[in-house]
Amino acid sequence: MRKLSRRDLVWIVPLSATGGFFAWFGLRAWRIQFGKTEPGEPRWKEGPRVEVARIADLPEVWSFRYFVYPLAVGELKSVLLRVPAPQPGGLGAGDAHFLALSRICTHQGCTVNFVPDPEAGAIAYNYRSDHPFLGCPCHFGAFDPLRAGAAVFGPPRHPLPRIRLALEGDTIYATGHEVPLRPLEGRARARTAGV
Ligand code: FES
């Protein structure tokens, strides 16, 4: 077998680098497309009991309210949504259904926003949905409140962690959060809780 010469390296090195890049890129694309995890029944961590809203504050389906949930260190930006159907980890109050989610994107920790108008969302996030969703402005990830906060588009793979809710009279309280609290308790690249 012929020994490699220096001249051979001129094409072998760039070819290997290019092949490696495409392999990495393909794996990454595959994981984004097919590696998303579905939220099941949540595992809760007990936390402070915090008043979030009264039922009358969210009078119709897709009403929402942003709030912050206190953590041992910092605060967790969160959103309470009135949704049209019961969700695992959500709260039922008669005919009304509620779901509370962290607003910290599970990709790289940017703050996600509730997108009430799916048509405007399709333009802003390049994600088409027939109902409101949560969008991340950093890399245009999208999360579906009708799948308990599942990541449905873009680079995020994990769902938004849920906030545990309790009802007392007509007042909705937050009483804990789902674990792991991604990305804060996920891999170490998480930013601080108030991002
Ligand atoms: S940080 Fe949200 S999509 Fe990247």
mmCIF file of C-alpha atoms and ligand atoms in Angstrom:
data_model
loop_
_atom_site.group_PDB
_atom_site.id
_atom_site.type_symbol
_atom_site.label_atom_id
_atom_site.label_comp_id
_atom_site.label_asym_id
_atom_site.label_seq_id
_atom_site.Cartn_x
_atom_site.Cartn_y
_atom_site.Cartn_z
ATOM 1 C CA MET A 1 0.000 0.000 0.000
ATOM 2 C CA ARG A 2 1.294 3.414 -0.936
ATOM 3 C CA LYS A 3 2.414 5.657 1.878
ATOM 4 C CA LEU A 4 0.618 8.970 2.210
ATOM 5 C CA SER A 5 2.656 11.894 1.077
ATOM 6 C CA ARG A 6 2.421 15.479 2.189
ATOM 7 C CA ARG A 7 0.689 16.311 -1.056
ATOM 8 C CA ASP A 8 -2.053 13.788 -0.183
ATOM 9 C CA LEU A 9 -2.770 15.734 2.994
ATOM 10 C CA VAL A 10 -3.685 18.731 0.868
ATOM 11 C CA TRP A 11 -6.947 17.016 -0.109
ATOM 12 C CA ILE A 12 -7.394 14.518 2.757
ATOM 13 C CA VAL A 13 -7.497 17.115 5.541
ATOM 14 C CA PRO A 14 -10.109 19.426 3.986
ATOM 15 C CA LEU A 15 -12.152 16.432 2.817
ATOM 16 C CA SER A 16 -12.201 14.945 6.329
ATOM 17 C CA ALA A 17 -13.100 18.302 7.853
ATOM 18 C CA THR A 18 -15.945 18.796 5.380
ATOM 19 C CA GLY A 19 -17.220 15.241 5.926
ATOM 20 C CA GLY A 20 -17.069 15.713 9.690
ATOM 21 C CA PHE A 21 -18.975 18.957 9.470
ATOM 22 C CA PHE A 22 -21.759 17.449 7.386
ATOM 23 C CA ALA A 23 -21.991 14.427 9.693
ATOM 24 C CA TRP A 24 -22.278 16.731 12.709
ATOM 25 C CA PHE A 25 -24.808 18.934 10.936
ATOM 26 C CA GLY A 26 -26.890 15.936 9.835
ATOM 27 C CA LEU A 27 -26.923 14.460 13.331
ATOM 28 C CA ARG A 28 -27.908 17.794 14.789
ATOM 29 C CA ALA A 29 -30.725 18.251 12.253
ATOM 30 C CA TRP A 30 -31.961 14.715 12.926
ATOM 31 C CA ARG A 31 -32.033 15.343 16.674
ATOM 32 C CA ILE A 32 -33.927 18.620 16.211
ATOM 33 C CA GLN A 33 -36.447 16.973 13.903
ATOM 34 C CA PHE A 34 -36.963 13.630 15.616
ATOM 35 C CA GLY A 35 -35.401 13.931 19.067
ATOM 36 C CA LYS A 36 -38.064 16.067 20.754
ATOM 37 C CA THR A 37 -39.418 14.785 24.057
ATOM 38 C CA GLU A 38 -43.126 14.787 24.931
ATOM 39 C CA PRO A 39 -44.258 16.011 28.327
ATOM 40 C CA GLY A 40 -45.802 13.193 30.358
ATOM 41 C CA GLU A 41 -47.171 13.443 33.874
ATOM 42 C CA PRO A 42 -44.953 15.968 35.688
ATOM 43 C CA ARG A 43 -42.746 15.312 38.696
ATOM 44 C CA TRP A 44 -43.207 18.263 41.048
ATOM 45 C CA LYS A 45 -40.907 20.078 43.391
ATOM 46 C CA GLU A 46 -42.723 21.789 46.255
ATOM 47 C CA GLY A 47 -42.273 25.557 46.303
ATOM 48 C CA PRO A 48 -43.735 28.702 47.798
ATOM 49 C CA ARG A 49 -47.451 29.292 47.414
ATOM 50 C CA VAL A 50 -47.913 32.391 45.280
ATOM 51 C CA GLU A 51 -51.155 33.998 44.127
ATOM 52 C CA VAL A 52 -51.167 34.222 40.345
ATOM 53 C CA ALA A 53 -54.633 35.331 39.266
ATOM 54 C CA ARG A 54 -58.330 35.105 39.859
ATOM 55 C CA ILE A 55 -60.376 33.070 37.426
ATOM 56 C CA ALA A 56 -62.164 36.249 36.363
ATOM 57 C CA ASP A 57 -58.783 37.666 35.261
ATOM 58 C CA LEU A 58 -58.701 35.083 32.473
ATOM 59 C CA PRO A 59 -62.294 35.273 31.257
ATOM 60 C CA GLU A 60 -61.939 33.401 27.967
ATOM 61 C CA VAL A 61 -59.927 30.666 26.314
ATOM 62 C CA TRP A 62 -56.411 31.872 25.436
ATOM 63 C CA SER A 63 -56.474 34.640 28.037
ATOM 64 C CA PHE A 64 -53.057 34.733 29.663
ATOM 65 C CA ARG A 65 -51.073 36.377 32.402
ATOM 66 C CA TYR A 66 -47.307 36.600 32.864
ATOM 67 C CA PHE A 67 -45.994 36.156 36.378
ATOM 68 C CA VAL A 68 -42.765 35.324 38.172
ATOM 69 C CA TYR A 69 -42.407 32.314 40.398
ATOM 70 C CA PRO A 70 -39.837 32.576 43.214
ATOM 71 C CA LEU A 71 -37.041 29.996 43.252
ATOM 72 C CA ALA A 72 -34.454 29.301 45.943
ATOM 73 C CA VAL A 73 -32.141 31.490 43.868
ATOM 74 C CA GLY A 74 -33.797 34.083 41.643
ATOM 75 C CA GLU A 75 -37.164 34.004 39.968
ATOM 76 C CA LEU A 76 -38.711 32.042 37.149
ATOM 77 C CA LYS A 77 -40.493 33.975 34.448
ATOM 78 C CA SER A 78 -43.734 32.106 33.819
ATOM 79 C CA VAL A 79 -47.067 32.324 32.066
ATOM 80 C CA LEU A 80 -50.546 31.234 33.095
ATOM 81 C CA LEU A 81 -52.820 30.332 30.183
ATOM 82 C CA ARG A 82 -56.465 29.488 29.938
ATOM 83 C CA VAL A 83 -56.550 26.609 27.485
ATOM 84 C CA PRO A 84 -59.491 24.975 25.700
ATOM 85 C CA ALA A 85 -58.837 21.421 26.926
ATOM 86 C CA PRO A 86 -57.369 19.728 30.011
ATOM 87 C CA GLN A 87 -53.587 19.339 29.975
ATOM 88 C CA PRO A 88 -51.405 16.990 32.024
ATOM 89 C CA GLY A 89 -50.026 19.049 34.889
ATOM 90 C CA GLY A 90 -52.699 21.700 34.408
ATOM 91 C CA LEU A 91 -55.641 22.779 36.539
ATOM 92 C CA GLY A 92 -59.352 22.297 35.983
ATOM 93 C CA ALA A 93 -61.935 24.658 37.460
ATOM 94 C CA GLY A 94 -65.377 23.609 36.287
ATOM 95 C CA ASP A 95 -65.420 24.115 32.537
ATOM 96 C CA ALA A 96 -62.231 26.178 32.590
ATOM 97 C CA HIS A 97 -58.760 24.686 32.094
ATOM 98 C CA PHE A 98 -55.465 26.310 32.974
ATOM 99 C CA LEU A 99 -51.832 25.553 32.327
ATOM 100 C CA ALA A 100 -48.789 27.378 33.695
ATOM 101 C CA LEU A 101 -45.398 27.115 32.017
ATOM 102 C CA SER A 102 -41.910 28.421 32.533
ATOM 103 C CA ARG A 103 -40.992 31.111 29.994
ATOM 104 C CA ILE A 104 -37.337 30.104 29.936
ATOM 105 C CA CYS A 105 -36.633 28.426 26.608
ATOM 106 C CA THR A 106 -35.232 24.923 27.018
ATOM 107 C CA HIS A 107 -32.807 25.521 24.160
ATOM 108 C CA GLN A 108 -30.525 28.271 25.444
ATOM 109 C CA GLY A 109 -32.536 30.087 28.071
ATOM 110 C CA CYS A 110 -34.088 33.054 26.248
ATOM 111 C CA THR A 111 -37.503 34.286 27.345
ATOM 112 C CA VAL A 112 -40.388 32.891 25.305
ATOM 113 C CA ASN A 113 -43.480 34.955 24.529
ATOM 114 C CA PHE A 114 -47.091 33.973 24.215
ATOM 115 C CA VAL A 115 -48.177 34.371 20.575
ATOM 116 C CA PRO A 116 -51.960 34.807 20.603
ATOM 117 C CA ASP A 117 -52.323 35.276 16.846
ATOM 118 C CA PRO A 118 -51.148 32.199 14.931
ATOM 119 C CA GLU A 119 -51.173 34.095 11.610
ATOM 120 C CA ALA A 120 -48.811 36.745 12.967
ATOM 121 C CA GLY A 121 -46.840 33.912 14.589
ATOM 122 C CA ALA A 122 -46.430 32.169 11.244
ATOM 123 C CA ILE A 123 -44.723 35.292 9.887
ATOM 124 C CA ALA A 124 -42.681 36.065 12.984
ATOM 125 C CA TYR A 125 -41.603 32.499 13.796
ATOM 126 C CA ASN A 126 -42.003 30.664 10.501
ATOM 127 C CA TYR A 127 -44.162 28.144 12.371
ATOM 128 C CA ARG A 128 -47.735 27.524 11.259
ATOM 129 C CA SER A 129 -50.288 26.514 13.857
ATOM 130 C CA ASP A 130 -54.077 26.653 14.042
ATOM 131 C CA HIS A 131 -53.951 27.928 17.617
ATOM 132 C CA PRO A 132 -51.834 30.234 19.808
ATOM 133 C CA PHE A 133 -48.403 29.046 20.899
ATOM 134 C CA LEU A 134 -45.280 30.168 22.721
ATOM 135 C CA GLY A 135 -42.420 31.437 20.597
ATOM 136 C CA CYS A 136 -38.793 32.058 21.353
ATOM 137 C CA PRO A 137 -37.317 35.111 19.595
ATOM 138 C CA CYS A 138 -33.698 33.924 19.811
ATOM 139 C CA HIS A 139 -33.739 30.979 17.369
ATOM 140 C CA PHE A 140 -37.467 30.829 16.591
ATOM 141 C CA GLY A 141 -38.349 27.796 18.648
ATOM 142 C CA ALA A 142 -42.061 27.118 19.257
ATOM 143 C CA PHE A 143 -43.881 25.349 22.094
ATOM 144 C CA ASP A 144 -47.456 24.034 22.034
ATOM 145 C CA PRO A 145 -49.729 24.734 25.028
ATOM 146 C CA LEU A 146 -52.153 22.074 23.765
ATOM 147 C CA ARG A 147 -49.410 19.489 24.197
ATOM 148 C CA ALA A 148 -48.583 20.669 27.728
ATOM 149 C CA GLY A 149 -45.735 22.889 26.484
ATOM 150 C CA ALA A 150 -44.034 20.430 24.112
ATOM 151 C CA ALA A 151 -41.301 21.782 21.841
ATOM 152 C CA VAL A 152 -42.797 21.566 18.354
ATOM 153 C CA PHE A 153 -40.563 23.647 16.118
ATOM 154 C CA GLY A 154 -36.995 24.878 15.897
ATOM 155 C CA PRO A 155 -33.989 23.856 17.958
ATOM 156 C CA PRO A 156 -35.555 23.247 21.398
ATOM 157 C CA ARG A 157 -35.987 19.533 22.129
ATOM 158 C CA HIS A 158 -37.486 19.587 25.605
ATOM 159 C CA PRO A 159 -40.877 20.907 26.719
ATOM 160 C CA LEU A 160 -41.245 24.018 28.834
ATOM 161 C CA PRO A 161 -41.381 22.944 32.497
ATOM 162 C CA ARG A 162 -44.811 23.304 34.082
ATOM 163 C CA ILE A 163 -45.713 25.256 37.188
ATOM 164 C CA ARG A 164 -47.998 23.431 39.625
ATOM 165 C CA LEU A 165 -51.318 25.182 40.168
ATOM 166 C CA ALA A 166 -53.889 25.013 42.951
ATOM 167 C CA LEU A 167 -57.324 26.560 43.228
ATOM 168 C CA GLU A 168 -58.699 28.104 46.396
ATOM 169 C CA GLY A 169 -62.084 29.747 45.999
ATOM 170 C CA ASP A 170 -61.735 31.660 42.758
ATOM 171 C CA THR A 171 -58.009 32.282 43.125
ATOM 172 C CA ILE A 172 -55.283 30.381 41.310
ATOM 173 C CA TYR A 173 -52.027 29.797 43.156
ATOM 174 C CA ALA A 174 -48.659 28.488 41.983
ATOM 175 C CA THR A 175 -47.285 25.984 44.474
ATOM 176 C CA GLY A 176 -44.211 24.382 42.877
ATOM 177 C CA HIS A 177 -42.575 23.552 39.594
ATOM 178 C CA GLU A 178 -41.766 20.564 37.441
ATOM 179 C CA VAL A 179 -38.379 18.906 37.694
ATOM 180 C CA PRO A 180 -35.966 18.922 36.059
ATOM 181 C CA LEU A 181 -36.368 22.644 35.594
ATOM 182 C CA ARG A 182 -34.771 22.810 32.162
ATOM 183 C CA PRO A 183 -32.590 24.501 31.162
ATOM 184 C CA LEU A 184 -31.781 25.794 34.668
ATOM 185 C CA GLU A 185 -31.360 22.252 35.999
ATOM 186 C CA GLY A 186 -30.409 20.791 32.667
ATOM 187 C CA ARG A 187 -26.964 20.920 31.185
ATOM 188 C CA ALA A 188 -24.675 23.499 32.656
ATOM 189 C CA ARG A 189 -25.033 26.161 29.994
ATOM 190 C CA ALA A 190 -28.173 27.539 31.642
ATOM 191 C CA ARG A 191 -28.306 31.195 32.323
ATOM 192 C CA THR A 192 -29.681 32.711 35.492
ATOM 193 C CA ALA A 193 -33.316 32.247 36.324
ATOM 194 C CA GLY A 194 -34.355 35.787 35.539
ATOM 195 C CA VAL A 195 -33.150 35.820 31.943
HETATM 196 S S1 FES B 1 -32.967 29.946 22.994
HETATM 197 FE FE1 FES B 1 -34.997 29.592 22.375
HETATM 198 S S2 FES B 1 -34.848 28.722 20.427
HETATM 199 FE FE2 FES B 1 -32.801 29.003 21.056
#
